[in-house]
mmCIF file of C-alpha atoms in Angstrom:
data_model
loop_
_atom_site.group_PDB
_atom_site.id
_atom_site.type_symbol
_atom_site.label_atom_id
_atom_site.label_comp_id
_atom_site.label_asym_id
_atom_site.label_seq_id
_atom_site.Cartn_x
_atom_site.Cartn_y
_atom_site.Cartn_z
ATOM 1 C CA MET A 24 -37.301 -13.726 17.662
ATOM 2 C CA THR A 25 -35.109 -10.815 16.742
ATOM 3 C CA GLY A 26 -31.409 -11.463 16.853
ATOM 4 C CA LEU A 27 -28.061 -11.655 15.128
ATOM 5 C CA THR A 28 -29.367 -13.409 12.022
ATOM 6 C CA ASP A 29 -31.650 -10.460 11.278
ATOM 7 C CA VAL A 30 -28.511 -9.128 9.581
ATOM 8 C CA PRO A 31 -28.763 -10.715 6.110
ATOM 9 C CA GLY A 32 -26.007 -13.216 5.403
ATOM 10 C CA VAL A 33 -25.208 -13.953 9.058
ATOM 11 C CA LEU A 34 -25.825 -17.496 10.344
ATOM 12 C CA VAL A 35 -25.546 -18.990 13.850
ATOM 13 C CA GLY A 36 -25.019 -22.597 14.911
ATOM 14 C CA HIS A 37 -24.487 -24.374 18.244
ATOM 15 C CA HIS A 38 -23.055 -27.657 19.411
ATOM 16 C CA HIS A 39 -22.817 -28.725 23.031
ATOM 17 C CA GLU A 40 -22.657 -31.696 25.352
ATOM 18 C CA LEU A 41 -24.998 -31.219 28.277
ATOM 19 C CA ASP A 42 -25.900 -33.996 30.689
ATOM 20 C CA GLN A 43 -29.180 -33.257 32.419
ATOM 21 C CA ASP A 44 -27.883 -34.909 35.599
ATOM 22 C CA ALA A 45 -24.563 -33.048 35.539
ATOM 23 C CA THR A 46 -23.375 -31.582 38.808
ATOM 24 C CA LEU A 47 -20.602 -29.127 39.580
ATOM 25 C CA GLY A 48 -17.426 -31.006 38.691
ATOM 26 C CA SER A 49 -19.052 -33.976 36.940
ATOM 27 C CA GLY A 50 -20.913 -34.626 33.726
ATOM 28 C CA ALA A 51 -20.783 -32.711 30.449
ATOM 29 C CA ALA A 52 -21.774 -29.026 30.461
ATOM 30 C CA THR A 53 -19.975 -27.147 27.719
ATOM 31 C CA GLY A 54 -20.215 -26.253 24.047
ATOM 32 C CA CYS A 55 -19.476 -23.769 21.309
ATOM 33 C CA THR A 56 -21.309 -21.366 19.034
ATOM 34 C CA VAL A 57 -20.248 -20.408 15.523
ATOM 35 C CA VAL A 58 -21.237 -17.255 13.655
ATOM 36 C CA ARG A 59 -20.798 -17.881 9.931
ATOM 37 C CA VAL A 60 -20.804 -15.270 7.163
ATOM 38 C CA PRO A 61 -20.705 -17.093 3.813
ATOM 39 C CA GLY A 62 -18.744 -14.910 1.425
ATOM 40 C CA GLY A 63 -16.999 -13.198 4.323
ATOM 41 C CA ALA A 64 -17.559 -9.917 6.136
ATOM 42 C CA VAL A 65 -15.374 -7.000 7.177
ATOM 43 C CA ALA A 66 -14.280 -7.764 10.726
ATOM 44 C CA ALA A 67 -12.645 -6.273 13.799
ATOM 45 C CA VAL A 68 -12.339 -6.984 17.522
ATOM 46 C CA ASP A 69 -11.983 -5.203 20.862
ATOM 47 C CA VAL A 70 -10.571 -7.106 23.852
ATOM 48 C CA ARG A 71 -11.176 -5.411 27.227
ATOM 49 C CA GLY A 72 -11.015 -8.030 29.963
ATOM 50 C CA GLY A 73 -7.897 -8.726 32.009
ATOM 51 C CA GLY A 74 -7.842 -12.475 31.290
ATOM 52 C CA PRO A 75 -8.738 -13.096 27.634
ATOM 53 C CA GLY A 76 -8.500 -16.355 25.731
ATOM 54 C CA THR A 77 -8.535 -15.553 22.027
ATOM 55 C CA ARG A 78 -7.462 -16.601 18.533
ATOM 56 C CA GLU A 79 -6.580 -14.497 15.472
ATOM 57 C CA THR A 80 -7.354 -11.185 17.172
ATOM 58 C CA ASP A 81 -4.099 -9.548 16.011
ATOM 59 C CA LEU A 82 -5.126 -10.372 12.455
ATOM 60 C CA LEU A 83 -8.194 -8.152 12.845
ATOM 61 C CA ASP A 84 -6.255 -4.986 13.667
ATOM 62 C CA PRO A 85 -7.362 -2.417 11.044
ATOM 63 C CA ALA A 86 -3.686 -1.703 10.339
ATOM 64 C CA ASN A 87 -3.107 -5.258 9.145
ATOM 65 C CA SER A 88 -3.702 -6.737 5.707
ATOM 66 C CA VAL A 89 -6.621 -9.155 6.114
ATOM 67 C CA ARG A 90 -9.902 -7.257 6.149
ATOM 68 C CA ARG A 91 -12.543 -10.010 6.251
ATOM 69 C CA ALA A 92 -13.488 -13.041 8.342
ATOM 70 C CA ASN A 93 -15.424 -16.155 7.328
ATOM 71 C CA ALA A 94 -16.648 -17.193 10.762
ATOM 72 C CA VAL A 95 -16.272 -16.368 14.457
ATOM 73 C CA LEU A 96 -15.984 -19.009 17.162
ATOM 74 C CA LEU A 97 -17.395 -18.425 20.649
ATOM 75 C CA THR A 98 -16.612 -21.369 22.885
ATOM 76 C CA GLY A 99 -16.457 -22.830 26.350
ATOM 77 C CA GLY A 100 -13.539 -24.851 27.631
ATOM 78 C CA SER A 101 -11.170 -21.982 28.396
ATOM 79 C CA ALA A 102 -7.993 -22.089 26.271
ATOM 80 C CA TYR A 103 -8.620 -25.778 25.518
ATOM 81 C CA GLY A 104 -11.806 -24.789 23.709
ATOM 82 C CA LEU A 105 -9.894 -22.887 21.034
ATOM 83 C CA ALA A 106 -9.324 -26.315 19.448
ATOM 84 C CA ALA A 107 -12.911 -26.037 18.163
ATOM 85 C CA ALA A 108 -11.705 -23.448 15.647
ATOM 86 C CA ASP A 109 -9.904 -26.228 13.753
ATOM 87 C CA GLY A 110 -13.251 -27.830 13.032
ATOM 88 C CA VAL A 111 -14.755 -24.539 11.899
ATOM 89 C CA MET A 112 -11.820 -24.069 9.533
ATOM 90 C CA ARG A 113 -12.314 -27.581 8.163
ATOM 91 C CA PHE A 114 -15.988 -26.888 7.476
ATOM 92 C CA CYS A 115 -15.209 -23.563 5.786
ATOM 93 C CA GLU A 116 -12.470 -25.141 3.675
ATOM 94 C CA GLU A 117 -14.853 -27.855 2.488
ATOM 95 C CA ALA A 118 -17.341 -25.088 1.591
ATOM 96 C CA GLY A 119 -14.673 -23.157 -0.333
ATOM 97 C CA GLU A 120 -14.821 -20.271 2.137
ATOM 98 C CA GLY A 121 -11.581 -18.428 2.823
ATOM 99 C CA ILE A 122 -8.754 -16.456 1.266
ATOM 100 C CA PRO A 123 -8.094 -17.915 -2.227
ATOM 101 C CA LEU A 124 -4.344 -18.416 -2.503
ATOM 102 C CA ASP A 125 -3.939 -20.473 -5.687
ATOM 103 C CA PRO A 126 -5.384 -19.005 -8.918
ATOM 104 C CA LEU A 127 -5.167 -22.453 -10.511
ATOM 105 C CA ASP A 128 -7.037 -24.266 -7.750
ATOM 106 C CA PRO A 129 -10.021 -22.473 -6.141
ATOM 107 C CA ALA A 130 -10.227 -25.197 -3.476
ATOM 108 C CA ARG A 131 -7.001 -23.940 -1.929
ATOM 109 C CA VAL A 132 -8.296 -21.419 0.568
ATOM 110 C CA VAL A 133 -7.343 -20.342 4.072
ATOM 111 C CA PRO A 134 -10.468 -19.605 6.165
ATOM 112 C CA ILE A 135 -10.241 -16.723 8.619
ATOM 113 C CA VAL A 136 -11.803 -17.865 11.893
ATOM 114 C CA PRO A 137 -11.079 -15.687 14.941
ATOM 115 C CA GLY A 138 -12.437 -16.815 18.273
ATOM 116 C CA ALA A 139 -12.726 -16.263 22.009
ATOM 117 C CA VAL A 140 -13.401 -18.473 25.013
ATOM 118 C CA ILE A 141 -15.216 -18.420 28.318
ATOM 119 C CA PHE A 142 -14.028 -20.226 31.433
ATOM 120 C CA ASP A 143 -16.593 -22.904 32.266
ATOM 121 C CA LEU A 144 -14.328 -25.835 33.181
ATOM 122 C CA PRO A 145 -15.557 -26.239 36.808
ATOM 123 C CA VAL A 146 -19.253 -26.312 35.876
ATOM 124 C CA GLY A 147 -19.161 -29.891 34.595
ATOM 125 C CA ASP A 148 -16.349 -32.404 34.237
ATOM 126 C CA TRP A 149 -13.073 -30.471 33.863
ATOM 127 C CA ALA A 150 -11.894 -32.911 31.158
ATOM 128 C CA VAL A 151 -14.953 -32.375 28.916
ATOM 129 C CA ARG A 152 -14.342 -29.380 26.683
ATOM 130 C CA PRO A 153 -15.064 -28.420 23.058
ATOM 131 C CA THR A 154 -12.994 -30.132 20.386
ATOM 132 C CA ALA A 155 -12.532 -29.658 16.659
ATOM 133 C CA GLU A 156 -15.581 -31.884 16.137
ATOM 134 C CA PHE A 157 -17.669 -29.473 18.232
ATOM 135 C CA GLY A 158 -16.620 -26.603 15.982
ATOM 136 C CA TYR A 159 -17.352 -28.542 12.793
ATOM 137 C CA ARG A 160 -20.818 -29.518 13.975
ATOM 138 C CA ALA A 161 -21.664 -25.998 15.129
ATOM 139 C CA ALA A 162 -20.557 -24.573 11.768
ATOM 140 C CA ALA A 163 -22.578 -27.223 9.913
ATOM 141 C CA ALA A 164 -25.649 -26.409 12.029
ATOM 142 C CA ALA A 165 -25.462 -22.667 11.351
ATOM 143 C CA GLY A 166 -28.677 -21.169 10.046
ATOM 144 C CA ARG A 167 -31.055 -18.275 10.536
ATOM 145 C CA GLU A 168 -32.943 -19.963 13.385
ATOM 146 C CA PHE A 169 -31.069 -20.789 16.578
ATOM 147 C CA GLU A 170 -31.711 -21.361 20.273
ATOM 148 C CA ARG A 171 -30.893 -19.050 23.159
ATOM 149 C CA GLY A 172 -30.177 -19.683 26.812
ATOM 150 C CA SER A 173 -28.191 -22.662 28.093
ATOM 151 C CA VAL A 174 -27.012 -23.851 24.679
ATOM 152 C CA GLY A 175 -23.827 -23.795 22.617
ATOM 153 C CA ALA A 176 -21.100 -21.735 24.227
ATOM 154 C CA GLY A 177 -23.618 -20.779 26.903
ATOM 155 C CA ALA A 178 -24.199 -24.358 28.098
ATOM 156 C CA GLY A 179 -21.794 -23.987 31.015
ATOM 157 C CA ALA A 180 -21.938 -20.218 31.383
ATOM 158 C CA ARG A 181 -22.516 -18.661 34.788
ATOM 159 C CA ALA A 182 -23.479 -14.999 35.167
ATOM 160 C CA GLY A 183 -22.413 -13.969 38.628
ATOM 161 C CA ALA A 184 -24.476 -16.066 41.040
ATOM 162 C CA LEU A 185 -26.964 -17.039 38.304
ATOM 163 C CA LYS A 186 -26.942 -19.324 35.289
ATOM 164 C CA GLY A 187 -25.672 -17.532 32.204
ATOM 165 C CA GLY A 188 -26.091 -18.395 28.558
ATOM 166 C CA ILE A 189 -26.584 -17.177 25.009
ATOM 167 C CA GLY A 190 -28.657 -14.072 24.282
ATOM 168 C CA THR A 191 -29.339 -12.007 21.212
ATOM 169 C CA ALA A 192 -31.070 -8.815 20.048
ATOM 170 C CA SER A 193 -31.361 -6.619 16.962
ATOM 171 C CA ILE A 194 -32.430 -3.115 15.939
ATOM 172 C CA LEU A 195 -33.658 -1.907 12.548
ATOM 173 C CA LEU A 196 -32.667 1.740 12.164
ATOM 174 C CA ASP A 197 -34.988 4.138 10.346
ATOM 175 C CA ILE A 198 -32.358 4.469 7.599
ATOM 176 C CA GLY A 199 -32.831 0.793 6.710
ATOM 177 C CA ILE A 200 -29.721 -0.495 8.473
ATOM 178 C CA THR A 201 -29.840 -3.521 10.790
ATOM 179 C CA VAL A 202 -27.587 -3.825 13.834
ATOM 180 C CA ALA A 203 -27.556 -6.918 16.040
ATOM 181 C CA ALA A 204 -25.662 -8.690 18.800
ATOM 182 C CA LEU A 205 -25.138 -12.192 20.135
ATOM 183 C CA VAL A 206 -23.583 -12.560 23.598
ATOM 184 C CA VAL A 207 -22.304 -15.382 25.789
ATOM 185 C CA ALA A 208 -22.886 -14.091 29.332
ATOM 186 C CA ASN A 209 -20.407 -15.611 31.805
ATOM 187 C CA PRO A 210 -19.221 -12.644 33.914
ATOM 188 C CA VAL A 211 -17.859 -12.577 37.444
ATOM 189 C CA GLY A 212 -19.968 -9.450 37.969
ATOM 190 C CA SER A 213 -23.616 -9.274 38.962
ATOM 191 C CA VAL A 214 -26.315 -9.141 36.285
ATOM 192 C CA PHE A 215 -29.144 -7.913 38.514
ATOM 193 C CA ASP A 216 -29.725 -4.962 40.804
ATOM 194 C CA PRO A 217 -29.729 -6.219 44.431
ATOM 195 C CA ARG A 218 -32.183 -3.441 45.357
ATOM 196 C CA THR A 219 -34.870 -4.408 42.843
ATOM 197 C CA GLY A 220 -33.981 -7.821 41.451
ATOM 198 C CA LEU A 221 -34.291 -6.497 37.897
ATOM 199 C CA PRO A 222 -31.424 -7.055 35.450
ATOM 200 C CA TRP A 223 -29.006 -4.140 35.286
ATOM 201 C CA GLY A 224 -29.534 -4.251 31.529
ATOM 202 C CA ALA A 225 -33.208 -3.398 31.913
ATOM 203 C CA GLY A 226 -32.213 0.176 32.714
ATOM 204 C CA THR A 227 -32.415 1.513 29.172
ATOM 205 C CA ASP A 228 -35.676 -0.082 28.021
ATOM 206 C CA GLY A 229 -37.434 -0.569 31.351
ATOM 207 C CA ALA A 230 -38.793 -3.784 32.847
ATOM 208 C CA ALA A 231 -42.182 -3.612 31.113
ATOM 209 C CA ALA A 232 -40.641 -3.318 27.649
ATOM 210 C CA LEU A 233 -38.640 -6.481 28.314
ATOM 211 C CA GLY A 234 -41.620 -8.403 29.707
ATOM 212 C CA LEU A 235 -40.202 -8.487 33.243
ATOM 213 C CA ARG A 236 -42.095 -8.001 36.475
ATOM 214 C CA ILE A 237 -40.852 -6.582 39.770
ATOM 215 C CA PRO A 238 -39.733 -9.417 42.081
ATOM 216 C CA THR A 239 -41.378 -9.882 45.432
ATOM 217 C CA PRO A 240 -39.432 -9.090 48.630
ATOM 218 C CA GLU A 241 -39.144 -12.833 49.292
ATOM 219 C CA GLN A 242 -37.715 -13.510 45.829
ATOM 220 C CA LEU A 243 -35.281 -10.643 46.211
ATOM 221 C CA ALA A 244 -34.084 -11.866 49.603
ATOM 222 C CA ALA A 245 -33.479 -15.370 48.233
ATOM 223 C CA ALA A 246 -31.482 -14.028 45.284
ATOM 224 C CA ASN A 247 -29.363 -11.749 47.448
ATOM 225 C CA ALA A 248 -28.560 -14.661 49.746
ATOM 226 C CA LEU A 249 -26.867 -16.609 46.920
ATOM 227 C CA PRO A 250 -23.096 -16.995 47.255
ATOM 228 C CA VAL A 251 -20.982 -14.910 44.916
ATOM 229 C CA LYS A 252 -19.391 -16.629 41.952
ATOM 230 C CA GLY A 253 -16.352 -18.522 43.147
ATOM 231 C CA THR A 254 -14.348 -19.120 39.977
ATOM 232 C CA VAL A 255 -11.333 -16.921 39.340
ATOM 233 C CA LEU A 256 -11.776 -16.816 35.571
ATOM 234 C CA ASN A 257 -14.950 -15.767 33.779
ATOM 235 C CA THR A 258 -15.634 -13.648 30.641
ATOM 236 C CA THR A 259 -18.429 -12.255 28.493
ATOM 237 C CA ILE A 260 -17.846 -12.620 24.762
ATOM 238 C CA GLY A 261 -19.918 -11.885 21.700
ATOM 239 C CA VAL A 262 -20.424 -10.641 18.170
ATOM 240 C CA VAL A 263 -22.046 -7.440 16.943
ATOM 241 C CA ALA A 264 -22.995 -7.309 13.286
ATOM 242 C CA THR A 265 -24.522 -4.929 10.774
ATOM 243 C CA ASP A 266 -25.365 -4.797 7.090
ATOM 244 C CA ALA A 267 -23.952 -1.258 6.905
ATOM 245 C CA PRO A 268 -20.957 -0.755 4.603
ATOM 246 C CA LEU A 269 -18.224 -0.254 7.231
ATOM 247 C CA ASP A 270 -14.479 -0.439 6.734
ATOM 248 C CA PRO A 271 -12.179 -2.168 9.284
ATOM 249 C CA ALA A 272 -11.765 1.040 11.296
ATOM 250 C CA GLY A 273 -15.533 1.470 11.461
ATOM 251 C CA CYS A 274 -15.918 -2.153 12.539
ATOM 252 C CA ARG A 275 -13.352 -1.605 15.261
ATOM 253 C CA ARG A 276 -15.337 1.364 16.539
ATOM 254 C CA MET A 277 -18.506 -0.767 16.573
ATOM 255 C CA ALA A 278 -16.691 -3.462 18.587
ATOM 256 C CA THR A 279 -15.492 -0.787 21.005
ATOM 257 C CA THR A 280 -18.961 0.621 21.648
ATOM 258 C CA ALA A 281 -20.351 -2.904 22.086
ATOM 259 C CA HIS A 282 -18.515 -2.910 25.408
ATOM 260 C CA ASP A 283 -20.657 0.053 26.521
ATOM 261 C CA GLY A 284 -23.660 -2.282 26.446
ATOM 262 C CA LEU A 285 -21.746 -4.815 28.518
ATOM 263 C CA ALA A 286 -20.912 -2.181 31.130
ATOM 264 C CA ARG A 287 -24.616 -1.260 31.419
ATOM 265 C CA ALA A 288 -25.695 -4.865 31.966
ATOM 266 C CA VAL A 289 -22.902 -6.286 34.173
ATOM 267 C CA ARG A 290 -21.373 -4.765 37.305
ATOM 268 C CA PRO A 291 -18.418 -4.783 37.431
ATOM 269 C CA ALA A 292 -17.434 -5.316 33.792
ATOM 270 C CA HIS A 293 -13.935 -5.660 32.268
ATOM 271 C CA SER A 294 -12.471 -6.886 35.539
ATOM 272 C CA PRO A 295 -9.047 -8.535 35.875
ATOM 273 C CA LEU A 296 -10.999 -11.798 36.251
ATOM 274 C CA ASP A 297 -12.826 -11.457 32.901
ATOM 275 C CA GLY A 298 -11.609 -11.769 29.323
ATOM 276 C CA ASP A 299 -14.377 -9.634 27.817
ATOM 277 C CA THR A 300 -14.107 -9.659 24.017
ATOM 278 C CA PHE A 301 -16.400 -8.435 21.231
ATOM 279 C CA PHE A 302 -16.029 -9.124 17.525
ATOM 280 C CA ALA A 303 -17.672 -6.899 14.921
ATOM 281 C CA LEU A 304 -18.849 -7.920 11.454
ATOM 282 C CA ALA A 305 -20.104 -5.713 8.618
ATOM 283 C CA THR A 306 -21.592 -7.440 5.574
ATOM 284 C CA GLY A 307 -22.101 -4.196 3.637
ATOM 285 C CA THR A 308 -25.218 -5.500 1.897
ATOM 286 C CA ALA A 309 -27.385 -2.468 2.761
ATOM 287 C CA ALA A 310 -27.245 0.905 1.030
ATOM 288 C CA PRO A 311 -28.216 3.657 3.486
ATOM 289 C CA PRO A 312 -29.494 6.943 2.086
ATOM 290 C CA PRO A 313 -26.831 9.659 1.839
ATOM 291 C CA GLY A 314 -26.641 11.957 4.831
ATOM 292 C CA PRO A 315 -25.066 15.366 5.339
ATOM 293 C CA LEU A 316 -21.333 15.322 4.835
ATOM 294 C CA PRO A 317 -19.166 16.163 7.859
ATOM 295 C CA PRO A 318 -16.133 18.458 7.551
ATOM 296 C CA PRO A 319 -13.311 16.955 5.472
ATOM 297 C CA TYR A 320 -11.337 16.173 8.600
ATOM 298 C CA PHE A 321 -13.809 13.349 9.375
ATOM 299 C CA PRO A 322 -14.911 10.151 7.583
ATOM 300 C CA ALA A 323 -17.714 10.713 5.089
ATOM 301 C CA ASN A 324 -19.881 8.092 6.838
ATOM 302 C CA LEU A 325 -19.452 9.548 10.326
ATOM 303 C CA GLY A 326 -23.197 9.984 10.909
ATOM 304 C CA LEU A 327 -23.905 6.415 9.820
ATOM 305 C CA LEU A 328 -21.120 5.067 12.021
ATOM 306 C CA ASP A 329 -22.436 6.969 15.033
ATOM 307 C CA ALA A 330 -25.934 5.530 14.560
ATOM 308 C CA VAL A 331 -24.593 1.987 14.145
ATOM 309 C CA CYS A 332 -22.373 2.241 17.219
ATOM 310 C CA THR A 333 -25.173 3.612 19.383
ATOM 311 C CA ALA A 334 -27.422 0.739 18.319
ATOM 312 C CA ALA A 335 -24.676 -1.836 18.901
ATOM 313 C CA ALA A 336 -24.390 -0.859 22.569
ATOM 314 C CA VAL A 337 -28.158 -1.140 23.055
ATOM 315 C CA CYS A 338 -28.213 -4.541 21.312
ATOM 316 C CA VAL A 339 -25.491 -5.900 23.600
ATOM 317 C CA GLU A 340 -27.324 -4.620 26.671
ATOM 318 C CA ARG A 341 -30.550 -6.318 25.534
ATOM 319 C CA ALA A 342 -28.719 -9.500 24.514
ATOM 320 C CA ILE A 343 -27.201 -9.916 27.985
ATOM 321 C CA VAL A 344 -30.654 -9.577 29.556
ATOM 322 C CA ASP A 345 -31.956 -12.115 27.029
ATOM 323 C CA ALA A 346 -29.126 -14.518 27.904
ATOM 324 C CA VAL A 347 -29.849 -14.338 31.626
ATOM 325 C CA VAL A 348 -33.636 -14.555 31.313
ATOM 326 C CA SER A 349 -33.481 -17.380 28.736
ATOM 327 C CA ALA A 350 -31.044 -19.539 30.717
ATOM 328 C CA ARG A 351 -32.285 -22.594 32.603
ATOM 329 C CA PRO A 352 -30.819 -24.146 35.773
ATOM 330 C CA ILE A 353 -27.914 -26.538 35.197
ATOM 331 C CA THR A 354 -25.621 -28.338 37.678
ATOM 332 C CA GLY A 355 -27.475 -26.690 40.538
ATOM 333 C CA ILE A 356 -26.788 -23.139 39.365
ATOM 334 C CA PRO A 357 -30.097 -21.247 39.712
ATOM 335 C CA SER A 358 -31.504 -19.297 36.780
ATOM 336 C CA TYR A 359 -33.053 -15.848 36.820
ATOM 337 C CA SER A 360 -36.434 -17.247 35.803
ATOM 338 C CA GLU A 361 -36.279 -19.890 38.535
ATOM 339 C CA LEU A 362 -35.648 -17.242 41.192
ATOM 340 C CA PHE A 363 -37.868 -14.440 39.960
ATOM 341 C CA GLY A 364 -40.386 -16.148 37.694
ATOM 342 C CA GLY A 365 -40.363 -15.923 33.906
#
């Protein structure tokens, strides 16, 4: 599997409660996902949706003082789910990860843990939502290997009329730089073309490259007959990461272009009913070869930044397709693979 943890130093962990017999409005069907970067990484964020639920996003403005984050929380539970960040902070504090604020006591740190939520409350029991314990367990579970589909923050995700979930993708550039994305797909918009049944996000790579086959007319008719998503709040959230040495402004640009991948894979994107948010992380552990210098009016790494941003958009597009194809049916919400074969 290629994915977010192909960027060295980036770890992913999930924790969820998911009752196999859950139905819409009853049973547990929610969770959270934590992206950890031990030692910290330069970070930024771009919030585009009309109904975001976020934490510590102002802190990540490149004009502000803090330049690095220790972890990013992606969670279900709407605004209630932001409580999971407390558990992530507790884990990071115990690990000594955070801003050191007492030269005489290295244990006194303040972890930087921004986060964003999806609205999944109606999928299972409204009262079951991620807590601080969810966040702690997801942070503790973080590693290089992780599941995709209906897990973590994607447990209760719904992508238009289909089951949503967690997806991921990565690209290794020919200059030795890795760019990757992890996405929680829970949009109000459609994720497949009603004319073909193929995911909108298959447009760049093509169905064959993604291992997808053209649906039959009968499959297409059944999918198009599904009712539209009925919830008024939705949201696609995620993290793009690279080992390129980017500053906060460069990270912000990478977060901005991540939304281009979202717009290719979801229609409509960035609606008033979504809280679409992408975080960007740059570990800076890779040393790309020097390229031609641009005019002095521009940043010296402009060519590198352009390549990273282009790859970030493609990774997000692929990750959304991965999320939709990897999801399994839950609480009666059909999955892409159930409808079209996988």
